[in-house]
Tab-separated table of C-alpha atoms and ligand atoms in Angstrom:
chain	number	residue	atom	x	y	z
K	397	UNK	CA	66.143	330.537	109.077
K	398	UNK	CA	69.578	328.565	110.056
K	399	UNK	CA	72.241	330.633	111.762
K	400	UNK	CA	74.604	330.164	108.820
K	401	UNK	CA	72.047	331.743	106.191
K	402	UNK	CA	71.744	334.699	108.406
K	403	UNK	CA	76.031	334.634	108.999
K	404	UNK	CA	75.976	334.694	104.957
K	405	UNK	CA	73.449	338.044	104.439
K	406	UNK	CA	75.791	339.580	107.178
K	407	UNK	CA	78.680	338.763	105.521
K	408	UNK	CA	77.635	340.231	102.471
K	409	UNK	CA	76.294	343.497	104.177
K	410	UNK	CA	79.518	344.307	106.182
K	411	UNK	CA	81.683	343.712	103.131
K	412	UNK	CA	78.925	346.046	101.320
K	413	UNK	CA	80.562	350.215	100.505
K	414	UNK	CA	78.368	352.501	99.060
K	415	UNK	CA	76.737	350.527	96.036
K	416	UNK	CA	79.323	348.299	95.815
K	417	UNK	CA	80.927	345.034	98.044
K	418	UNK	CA	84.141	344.395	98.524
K	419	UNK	CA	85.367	340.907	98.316
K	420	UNK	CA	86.761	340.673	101.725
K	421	UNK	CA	86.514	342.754	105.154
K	422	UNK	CA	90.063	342.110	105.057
K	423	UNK	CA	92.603	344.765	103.914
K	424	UNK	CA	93.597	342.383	100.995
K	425	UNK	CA	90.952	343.590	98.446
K	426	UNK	CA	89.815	347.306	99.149
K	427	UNK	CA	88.286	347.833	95.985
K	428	UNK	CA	85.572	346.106	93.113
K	429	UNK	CA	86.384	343.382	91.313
K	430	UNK	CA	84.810	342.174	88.378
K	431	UNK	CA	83.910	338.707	88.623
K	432	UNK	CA	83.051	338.678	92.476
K	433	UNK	CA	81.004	341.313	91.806
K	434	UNK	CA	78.898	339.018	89.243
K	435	UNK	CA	79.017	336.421	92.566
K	436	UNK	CA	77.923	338.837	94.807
K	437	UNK	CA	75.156	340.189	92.847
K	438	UNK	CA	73.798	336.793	91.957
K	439	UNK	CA	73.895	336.408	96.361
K	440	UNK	CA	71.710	339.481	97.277
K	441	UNK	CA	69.019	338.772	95.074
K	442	UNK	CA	68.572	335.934	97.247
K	443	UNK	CA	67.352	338.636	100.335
K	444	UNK	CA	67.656	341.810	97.941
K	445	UNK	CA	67.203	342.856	94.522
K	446	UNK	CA	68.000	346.288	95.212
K	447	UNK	CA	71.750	345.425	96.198
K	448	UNK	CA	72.203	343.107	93.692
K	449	UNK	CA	71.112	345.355	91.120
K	450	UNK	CA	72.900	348.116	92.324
K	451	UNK	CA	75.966	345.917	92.639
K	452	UNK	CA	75.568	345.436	88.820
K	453	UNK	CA	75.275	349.311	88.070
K	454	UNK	CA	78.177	350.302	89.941
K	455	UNK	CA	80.161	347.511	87.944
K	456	UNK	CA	78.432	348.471	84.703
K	457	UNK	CA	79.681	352.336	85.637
K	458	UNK	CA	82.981	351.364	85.092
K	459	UNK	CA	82.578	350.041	81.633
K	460	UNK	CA	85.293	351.675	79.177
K	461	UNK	CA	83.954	353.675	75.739
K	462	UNK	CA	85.679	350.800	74.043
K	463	UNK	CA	83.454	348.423	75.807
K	464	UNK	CA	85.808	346.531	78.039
K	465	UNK	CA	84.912	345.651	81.905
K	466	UNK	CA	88.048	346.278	84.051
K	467	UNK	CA	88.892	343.555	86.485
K	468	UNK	CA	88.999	346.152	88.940
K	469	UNK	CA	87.043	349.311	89.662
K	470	UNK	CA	89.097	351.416	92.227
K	471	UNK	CA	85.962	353.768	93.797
K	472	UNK	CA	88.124	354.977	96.507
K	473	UNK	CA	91.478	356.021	96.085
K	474	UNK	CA	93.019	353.462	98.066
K	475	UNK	CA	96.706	352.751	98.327
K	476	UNK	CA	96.601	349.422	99.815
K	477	UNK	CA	96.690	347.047	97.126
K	478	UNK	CA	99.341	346.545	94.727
K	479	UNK	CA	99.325	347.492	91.762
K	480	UNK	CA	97.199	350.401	93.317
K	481	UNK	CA	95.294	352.604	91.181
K	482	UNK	CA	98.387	354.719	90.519
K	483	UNK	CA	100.322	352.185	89.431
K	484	UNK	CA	97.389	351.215	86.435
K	485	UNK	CA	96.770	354.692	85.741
K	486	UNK	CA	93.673	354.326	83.775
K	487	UNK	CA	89.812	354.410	83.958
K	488	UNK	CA	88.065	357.482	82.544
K	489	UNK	CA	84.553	357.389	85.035
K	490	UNK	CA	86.200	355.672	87.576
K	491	UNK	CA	89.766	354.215	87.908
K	492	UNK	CA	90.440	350.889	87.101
K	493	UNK	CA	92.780	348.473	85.925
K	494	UNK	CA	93.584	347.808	82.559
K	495	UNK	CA	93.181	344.233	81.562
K	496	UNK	CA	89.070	342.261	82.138
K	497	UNK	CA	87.896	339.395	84.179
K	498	UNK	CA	85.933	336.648	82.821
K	499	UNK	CA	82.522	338.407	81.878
K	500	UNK	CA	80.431	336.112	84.348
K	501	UNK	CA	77.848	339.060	84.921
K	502	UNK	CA	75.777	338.082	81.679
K	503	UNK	CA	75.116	334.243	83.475
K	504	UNK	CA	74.215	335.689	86.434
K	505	UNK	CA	71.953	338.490	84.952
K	506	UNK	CA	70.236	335.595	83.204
K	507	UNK	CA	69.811	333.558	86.203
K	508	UNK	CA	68.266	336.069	88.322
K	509	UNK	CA	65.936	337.318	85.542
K	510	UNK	CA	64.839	333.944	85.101
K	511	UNK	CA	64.022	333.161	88.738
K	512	UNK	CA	62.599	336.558	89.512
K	513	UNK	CA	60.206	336.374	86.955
K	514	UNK	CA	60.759	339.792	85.892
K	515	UNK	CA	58.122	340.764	83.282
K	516	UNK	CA	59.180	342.338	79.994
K	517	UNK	CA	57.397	345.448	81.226
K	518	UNK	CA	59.598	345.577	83.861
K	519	UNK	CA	62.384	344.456	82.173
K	520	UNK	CA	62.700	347.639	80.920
K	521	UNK	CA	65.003	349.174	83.482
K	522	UNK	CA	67.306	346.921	83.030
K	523	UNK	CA	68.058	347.482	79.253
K	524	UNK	CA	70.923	349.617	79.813
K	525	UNK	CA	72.496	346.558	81.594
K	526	UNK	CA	71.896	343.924	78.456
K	527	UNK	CA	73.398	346.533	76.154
K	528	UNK	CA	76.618	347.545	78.160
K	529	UNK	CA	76.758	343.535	78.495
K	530	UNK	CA	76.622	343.243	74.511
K	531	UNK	CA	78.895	345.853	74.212
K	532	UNK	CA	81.484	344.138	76.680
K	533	UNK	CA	80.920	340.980	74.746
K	534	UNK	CA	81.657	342.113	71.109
K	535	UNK	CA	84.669	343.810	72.592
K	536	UNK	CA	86.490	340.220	73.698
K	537	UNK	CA	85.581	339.163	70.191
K	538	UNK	CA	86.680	342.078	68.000
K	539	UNK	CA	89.591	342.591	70.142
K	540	UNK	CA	90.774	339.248	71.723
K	541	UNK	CA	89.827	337.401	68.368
K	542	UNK	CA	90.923	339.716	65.536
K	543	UNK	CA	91.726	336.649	63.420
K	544	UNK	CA	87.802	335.423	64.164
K	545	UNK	CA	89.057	332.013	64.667
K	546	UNK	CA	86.304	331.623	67.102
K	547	UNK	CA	88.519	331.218	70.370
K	548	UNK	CA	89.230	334.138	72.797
K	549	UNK	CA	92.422	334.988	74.533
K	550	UNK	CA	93.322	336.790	77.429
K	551	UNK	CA	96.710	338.549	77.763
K	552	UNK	CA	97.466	338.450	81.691
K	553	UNK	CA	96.989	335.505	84.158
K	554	UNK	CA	94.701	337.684	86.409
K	555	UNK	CA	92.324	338.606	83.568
K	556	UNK	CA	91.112	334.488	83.896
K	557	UNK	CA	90.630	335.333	87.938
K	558	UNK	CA	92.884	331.705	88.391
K	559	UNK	CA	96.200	333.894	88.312
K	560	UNK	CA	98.690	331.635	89.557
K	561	UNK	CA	97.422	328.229	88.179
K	562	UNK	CA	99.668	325.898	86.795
K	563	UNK	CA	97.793	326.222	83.447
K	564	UNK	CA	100.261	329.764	83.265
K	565	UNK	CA	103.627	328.085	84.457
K	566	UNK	CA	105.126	327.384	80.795
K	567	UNK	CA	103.897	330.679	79.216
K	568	UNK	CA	104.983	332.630	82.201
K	569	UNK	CA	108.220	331.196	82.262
K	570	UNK	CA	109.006	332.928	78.731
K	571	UNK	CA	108.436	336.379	80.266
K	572	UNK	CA	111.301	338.126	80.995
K	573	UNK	CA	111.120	340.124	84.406
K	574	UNK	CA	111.794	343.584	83.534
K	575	UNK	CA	115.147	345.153	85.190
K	576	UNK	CA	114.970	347.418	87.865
K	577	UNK	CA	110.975	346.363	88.348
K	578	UNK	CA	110.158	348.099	91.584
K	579	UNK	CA	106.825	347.308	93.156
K	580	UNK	CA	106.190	346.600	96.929
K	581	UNK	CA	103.160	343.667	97.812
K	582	UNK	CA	100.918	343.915	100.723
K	583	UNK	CA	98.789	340.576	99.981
K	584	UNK	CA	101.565	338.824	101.555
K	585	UNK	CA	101.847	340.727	105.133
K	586	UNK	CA	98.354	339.893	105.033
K	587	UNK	CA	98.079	336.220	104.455
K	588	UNK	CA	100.368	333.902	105.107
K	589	UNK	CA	102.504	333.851	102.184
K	590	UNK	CA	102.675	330.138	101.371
K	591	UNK	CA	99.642	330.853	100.566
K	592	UNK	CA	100.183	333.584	98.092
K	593	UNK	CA	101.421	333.276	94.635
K	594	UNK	CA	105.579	333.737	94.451
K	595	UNK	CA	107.106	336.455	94.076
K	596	UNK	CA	108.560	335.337	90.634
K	597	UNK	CA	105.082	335.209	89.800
K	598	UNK	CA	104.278	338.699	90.595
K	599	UNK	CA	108.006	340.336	89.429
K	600	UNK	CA	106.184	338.933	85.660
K	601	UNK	CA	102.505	339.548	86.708
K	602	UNK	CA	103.991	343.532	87.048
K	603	UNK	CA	106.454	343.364	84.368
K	604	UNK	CA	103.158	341.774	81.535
K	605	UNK	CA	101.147	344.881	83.226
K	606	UNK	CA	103.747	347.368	83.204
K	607	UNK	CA	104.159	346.680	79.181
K	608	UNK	CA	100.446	346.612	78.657
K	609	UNK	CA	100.621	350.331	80.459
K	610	UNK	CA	103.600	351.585	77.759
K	611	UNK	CA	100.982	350.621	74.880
K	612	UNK	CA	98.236	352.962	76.601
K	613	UNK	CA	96.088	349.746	77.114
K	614	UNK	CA	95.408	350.174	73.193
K	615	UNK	CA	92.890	347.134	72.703
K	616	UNK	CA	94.602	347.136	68.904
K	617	UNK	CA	98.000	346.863	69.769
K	618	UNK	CA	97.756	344.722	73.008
K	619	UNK	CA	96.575	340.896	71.043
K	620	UNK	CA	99.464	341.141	68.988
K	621	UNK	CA	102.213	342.842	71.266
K	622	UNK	CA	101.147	341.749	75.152
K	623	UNK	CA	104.069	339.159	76.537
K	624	UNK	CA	101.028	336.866	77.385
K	625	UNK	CA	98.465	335.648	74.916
K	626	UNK	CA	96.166	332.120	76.072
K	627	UNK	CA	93.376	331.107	74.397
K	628	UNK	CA	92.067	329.146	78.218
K	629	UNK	CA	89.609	326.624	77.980
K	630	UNK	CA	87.903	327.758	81.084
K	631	UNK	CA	87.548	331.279	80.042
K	632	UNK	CA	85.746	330.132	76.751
K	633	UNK	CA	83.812	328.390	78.089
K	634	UNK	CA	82.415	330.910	80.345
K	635	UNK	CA	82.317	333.287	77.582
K	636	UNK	CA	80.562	330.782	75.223
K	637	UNK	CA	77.852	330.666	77.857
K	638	UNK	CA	77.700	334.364	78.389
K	639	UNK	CA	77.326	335.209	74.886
K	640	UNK	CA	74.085	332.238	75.261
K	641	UNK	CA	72.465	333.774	77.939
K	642	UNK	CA	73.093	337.066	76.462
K	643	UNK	CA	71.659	335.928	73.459
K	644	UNK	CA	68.647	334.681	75.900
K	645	UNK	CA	68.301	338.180	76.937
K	646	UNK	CA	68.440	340.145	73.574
K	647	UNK	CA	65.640	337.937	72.395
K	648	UNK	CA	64.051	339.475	75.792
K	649	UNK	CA	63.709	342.995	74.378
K	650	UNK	CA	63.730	342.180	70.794
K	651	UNK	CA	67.469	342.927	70.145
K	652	UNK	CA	68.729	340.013	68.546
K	653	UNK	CA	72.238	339.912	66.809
K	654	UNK	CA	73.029	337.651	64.133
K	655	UNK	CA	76.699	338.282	64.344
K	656	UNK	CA	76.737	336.950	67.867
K	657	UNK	CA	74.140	334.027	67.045
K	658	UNK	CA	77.458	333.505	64.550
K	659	UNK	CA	79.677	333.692	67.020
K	660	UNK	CA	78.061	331.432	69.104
K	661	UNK	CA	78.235	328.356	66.607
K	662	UNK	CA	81.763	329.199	65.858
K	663	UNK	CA	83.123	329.632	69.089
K	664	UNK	CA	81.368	325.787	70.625
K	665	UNK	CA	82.848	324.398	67.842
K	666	UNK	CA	86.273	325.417	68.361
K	667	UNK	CA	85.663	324.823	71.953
K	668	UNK	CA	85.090	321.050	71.315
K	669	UNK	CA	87.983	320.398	69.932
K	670	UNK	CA	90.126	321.708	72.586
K	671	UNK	CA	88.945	318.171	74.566
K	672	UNK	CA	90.300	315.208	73.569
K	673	UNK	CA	87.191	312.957	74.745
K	674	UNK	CA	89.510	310.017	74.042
K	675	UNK	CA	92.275	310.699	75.871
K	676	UNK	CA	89.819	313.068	77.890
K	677	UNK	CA	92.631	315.576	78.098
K	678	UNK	CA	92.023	319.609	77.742
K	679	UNK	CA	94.325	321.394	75.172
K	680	UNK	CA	94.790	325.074	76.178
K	681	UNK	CA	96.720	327.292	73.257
K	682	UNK	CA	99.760	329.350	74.387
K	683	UNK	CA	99.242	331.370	71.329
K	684	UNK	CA	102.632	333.832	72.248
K	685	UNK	CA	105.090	331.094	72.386
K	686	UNK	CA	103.013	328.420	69.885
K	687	UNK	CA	102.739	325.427	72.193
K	688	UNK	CA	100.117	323.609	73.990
K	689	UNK	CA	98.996	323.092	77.347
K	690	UNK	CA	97.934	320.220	78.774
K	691	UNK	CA	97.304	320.932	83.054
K	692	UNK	CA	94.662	318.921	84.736
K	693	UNK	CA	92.716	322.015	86.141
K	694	UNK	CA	89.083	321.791	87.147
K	695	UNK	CA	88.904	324.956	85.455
K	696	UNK	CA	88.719	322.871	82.376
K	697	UNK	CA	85.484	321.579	83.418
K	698	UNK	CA	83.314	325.114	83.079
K	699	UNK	CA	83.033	323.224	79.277
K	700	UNK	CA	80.152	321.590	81.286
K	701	UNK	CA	78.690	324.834	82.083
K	702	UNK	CA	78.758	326.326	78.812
K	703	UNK	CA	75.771	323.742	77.428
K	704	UNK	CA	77.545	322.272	74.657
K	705	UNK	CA	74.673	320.637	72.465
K	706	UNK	CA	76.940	317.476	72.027
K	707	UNK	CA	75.640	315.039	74.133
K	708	UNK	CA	78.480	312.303	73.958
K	709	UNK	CA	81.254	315.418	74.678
K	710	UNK	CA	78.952	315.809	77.794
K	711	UNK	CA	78.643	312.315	78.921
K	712	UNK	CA	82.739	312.037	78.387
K	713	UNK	CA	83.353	315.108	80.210
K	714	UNK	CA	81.172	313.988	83.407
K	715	UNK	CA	83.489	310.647	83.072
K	716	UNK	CA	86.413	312.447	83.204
K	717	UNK	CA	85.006	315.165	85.793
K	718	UNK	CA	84.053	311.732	87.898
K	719	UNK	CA	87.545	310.805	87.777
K	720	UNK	CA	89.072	313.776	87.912
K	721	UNK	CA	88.042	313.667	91.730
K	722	UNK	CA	87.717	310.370	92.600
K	723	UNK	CA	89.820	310.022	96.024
K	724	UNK	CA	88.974	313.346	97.458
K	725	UNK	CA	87.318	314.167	100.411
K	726	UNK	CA	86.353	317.219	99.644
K	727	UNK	CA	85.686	318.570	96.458
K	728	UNK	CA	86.976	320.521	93.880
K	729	UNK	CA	90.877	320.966	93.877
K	730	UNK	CA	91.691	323.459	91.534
K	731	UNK	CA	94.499	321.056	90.388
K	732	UNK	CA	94.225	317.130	90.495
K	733	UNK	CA	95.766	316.500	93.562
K	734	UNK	CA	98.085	313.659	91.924
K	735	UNK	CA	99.744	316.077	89.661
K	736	UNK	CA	103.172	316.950	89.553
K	737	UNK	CA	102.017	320.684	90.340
K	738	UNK	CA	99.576	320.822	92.649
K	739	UNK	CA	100.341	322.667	96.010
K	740	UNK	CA	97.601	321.790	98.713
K	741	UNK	CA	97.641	325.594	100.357
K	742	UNK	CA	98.774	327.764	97.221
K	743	UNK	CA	96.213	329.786	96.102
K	744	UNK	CA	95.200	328.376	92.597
K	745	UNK	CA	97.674	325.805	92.710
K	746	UNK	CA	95.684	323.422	94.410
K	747	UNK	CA	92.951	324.423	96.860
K	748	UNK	CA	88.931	324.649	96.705
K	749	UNK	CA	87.386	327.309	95.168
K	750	UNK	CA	83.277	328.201	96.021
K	751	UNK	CA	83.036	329.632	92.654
K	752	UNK	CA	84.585	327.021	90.900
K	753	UNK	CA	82.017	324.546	92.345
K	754	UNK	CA	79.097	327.245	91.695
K	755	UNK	CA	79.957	326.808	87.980
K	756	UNK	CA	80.443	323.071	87.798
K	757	UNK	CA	77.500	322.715	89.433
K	758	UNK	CA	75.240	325.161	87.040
K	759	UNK	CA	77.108	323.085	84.251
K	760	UNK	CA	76.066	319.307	86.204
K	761	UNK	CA	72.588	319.918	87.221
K	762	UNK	CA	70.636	319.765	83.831
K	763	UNK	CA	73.029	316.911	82.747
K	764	UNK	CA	73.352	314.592	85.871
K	765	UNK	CA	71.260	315.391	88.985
K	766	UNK	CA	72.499	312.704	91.294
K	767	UNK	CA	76.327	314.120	91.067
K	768	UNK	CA	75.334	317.491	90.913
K	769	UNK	CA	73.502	317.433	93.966
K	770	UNK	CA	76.480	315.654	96.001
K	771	UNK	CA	78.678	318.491	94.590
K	772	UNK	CA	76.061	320.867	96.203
K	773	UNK	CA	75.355	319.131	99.589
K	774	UNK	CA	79.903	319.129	99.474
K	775	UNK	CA	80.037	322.191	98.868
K	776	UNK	CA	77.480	323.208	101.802
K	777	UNK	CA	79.176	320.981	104.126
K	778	UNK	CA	82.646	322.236	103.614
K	779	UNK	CA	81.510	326.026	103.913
K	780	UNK	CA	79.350	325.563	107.533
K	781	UNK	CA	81.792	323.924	109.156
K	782	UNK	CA	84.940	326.207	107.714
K	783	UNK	CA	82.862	329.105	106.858
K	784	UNK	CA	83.397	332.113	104.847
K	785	UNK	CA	87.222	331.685	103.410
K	786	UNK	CA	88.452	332.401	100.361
K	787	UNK	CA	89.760	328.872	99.701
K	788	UNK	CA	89.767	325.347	101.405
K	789	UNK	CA	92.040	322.601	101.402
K	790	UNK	CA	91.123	319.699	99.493
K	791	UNK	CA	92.691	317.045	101.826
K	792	UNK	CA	91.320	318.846	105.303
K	793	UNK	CA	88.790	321.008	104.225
K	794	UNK	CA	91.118	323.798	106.392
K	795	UNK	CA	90.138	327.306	105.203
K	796	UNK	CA	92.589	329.748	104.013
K	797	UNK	CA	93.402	333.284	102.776
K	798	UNK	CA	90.482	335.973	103.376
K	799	UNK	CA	88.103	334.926	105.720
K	800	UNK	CA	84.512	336.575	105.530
K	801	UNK	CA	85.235	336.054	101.879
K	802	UNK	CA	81.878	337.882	99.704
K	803	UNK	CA	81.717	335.061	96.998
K	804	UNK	CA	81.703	332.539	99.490
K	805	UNK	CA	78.910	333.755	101.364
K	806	UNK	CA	77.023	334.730	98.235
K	807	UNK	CA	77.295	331.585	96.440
K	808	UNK	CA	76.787	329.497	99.424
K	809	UNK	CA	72.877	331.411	99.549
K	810	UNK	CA	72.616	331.030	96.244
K	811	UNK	CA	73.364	326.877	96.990
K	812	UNK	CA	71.372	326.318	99.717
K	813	UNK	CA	68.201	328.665	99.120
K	814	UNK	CA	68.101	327.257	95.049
K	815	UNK	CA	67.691	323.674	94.899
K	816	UNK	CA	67.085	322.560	91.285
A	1037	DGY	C1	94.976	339.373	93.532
A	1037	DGY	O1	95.433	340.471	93.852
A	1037	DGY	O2	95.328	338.319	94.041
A	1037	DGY	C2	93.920	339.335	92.511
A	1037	DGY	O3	93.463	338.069	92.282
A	1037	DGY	C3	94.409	339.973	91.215
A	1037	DGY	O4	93.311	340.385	90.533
């Protein structure tokens, strides 16, 4: 077994609390976040079913009656992140935050299902998980869709996971910073803070939160009132996929839905036409202020991995994807690097993401193997000789922010010990 593989499980186990991982051995994250989570899990059951399933269950515990799945489960009553759990103030089982992540967990239950081979007989531990993962799934549509127009929204930059993208800038800039906000950030003692999102960004990241906390994080009130309402190509797209594979796995135990088979056809079609295939240009909805927006993000690209059955909106978005990164080095920036916005060390402003390559990859390898296997023998490159970070820079490959970061290690296992 190469020394990196074995780095990777290590990784993973020294990040790992009791039944859950943190995303970083680092003081920057000392709690469970949604979407990593999903990452992580999908990594041990490369070495470990056991943790990856537990990994699931402690996420799953911290589902909401409504049927929401925080962004953050906060196990231990820690006081060195901000907002802390104090500042949320919510979570009945355990604390949490009050906004959701992007509900990757129903891909990567698929995927490991799939490649374990997991009978239906067996299968039948794991029903609890498929149902709290409907149940989170009719929640985004009954309450982040009232309307039914078949697109999603979120209301808060962190509930896409890309918080400080330049896909926010225009939107955010409407939000007026609440007087006399007091809130005091640690992420920035911790990393270098160039690295960080601004602190305008977070004086409106806390202000958005601390109005969503006034409304009792009512799921009725929040579409129509929150300060921040996107409907984000990337986040449908991952939720058009998770509502697939979920649909996969209800057909597993003889659950099927026909409101989310529905859903399903409603939701790709209304995805399609938020890509121009044209002008190949993404149109995200700032649904708050009425006004589109149009950033070159590669976050735009998870359309691939939500299996669109149009095969010319495919072949146009692998053209664009193609040119999207045609000078770099290393691949993906989270921003085209020749945009007016992109920042080469800013968080999402700009550098490499693992996961973001994960996805595109998922989304490339049933539609063009040659590419999709350069994007995977990149992405293994970049993370052995730069290891574990959070992200990379797209020009030098230099890592940056956490280092020993979970999702990196996870999802570089799940690259190299998975060739398709
Ligand atoms: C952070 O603190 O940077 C997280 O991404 C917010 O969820």
């Amino acid at each position: 077994m190469s020394s990196m593989i074995k780095v990777a499980k290590r990784t993973l186990i020294n990040n790992r609390r009791s039944k859950y991982t943190l995303p970083t051995n680092t003081k920057l994250y000392p709690a469970q976040w949604n979407w990593d989570s999903a990452f992580i899990a999908l990594g041990y059951s490369n070495f470990n079913l056991n943790y990856s399933f537990q990994e699931i269950d402690t996420l799953l515990s911290g589902q909401w009656e409504d049927g929401m799945i925080p962004h953050i489960l906060f196990h231990i009553k820690d006081l060195n992140y901000t907002p802390n759990y104090k500042a949320w103030n919510c979570g009945k089982q355990v604390s949490s935050s009050g906004i959701t992540q992007p509900p990757i967990l129903a891909s990567v239950l698929k995927l490991i299902i799939e490649r374990q081979n997991i009978s239906k007989r067996k299968m039948k531990k794991y029903y609890p998980f498929i149902l709290k993962i409907k149940k989170c799934l009719e929640w985004f549509i009954k309450y982040r869709d009232p309307k039914r127009t078949g697109l999603i929204s979120i209301l808060h930059p962190w509930e896409s996971g890309y918080d400080n993208s330049p896909l926010w800038d225009k939107p955010m800039s409407k939000v007026k910073i609440e007087p006399k906000l007091s809130y005091k950030r640690k992420d920035n003692k911790i990393v270098n803070p160039n690295q960080r999102p601004l602190k305008i960004d977070y004086d409106r990241y806390v202000t958005i939160k601390n109005h969503l906390k006034k409304m009792k994080y009512d799921p009725k009130k929040l579409y129509h009132k929150s300060k921040f309402n996107v409907v984000d190509v990337g986040f449908n797209s991952l939720f058009l996929k998770a509502l697939k594979d979920l649909d996969f796995l209800l057909d597993y135990i003889d659950k099927r839905s026909s409101f989310l088979k529905k859903y399903i056809l409603l939701n790709e079609k209304k995805l399609i036409k938020l890509f121009n295939s044209k002008k190949m240009i993404f149109k995200n909805k700032d649904l708050k202020n009425n006004s589109l927006i149009e950033i070159p993000s590669i976050t735009n690209f998870f359309m691939l991995f939500s299996d669109i059955k149009n095969k010319s909106v495919n072949r146009s978005l692998i053209k664009s994807l193609k040119r999207y990164c045609k000078n770099e080095k290393y691949l993906f920036p989270s921003i085209k690097p020749n945009h007016k916005l992109f920042e080469e060390k800013r968080y999402w402003r700009g550098p490499i993401w693992i996961n973001c390559n994960w996805i595109i990859y998922q989304g490339l390898k049933n539609k063009d193997k040659k590419f999709a296997e350069i994007i995977r023998k990149k992405t293994i490159n970049l993370v052995e000789k730069k290891k574990f970070r959070e992200y990379y820079s797209c020009k030098s490959g230099l890592g940056m922010g956490a280092k020993n970061f979970s999702w990196s290690a996870a999802l570089y296992l799940d690259f190299i010990l998975n060739r398709s």
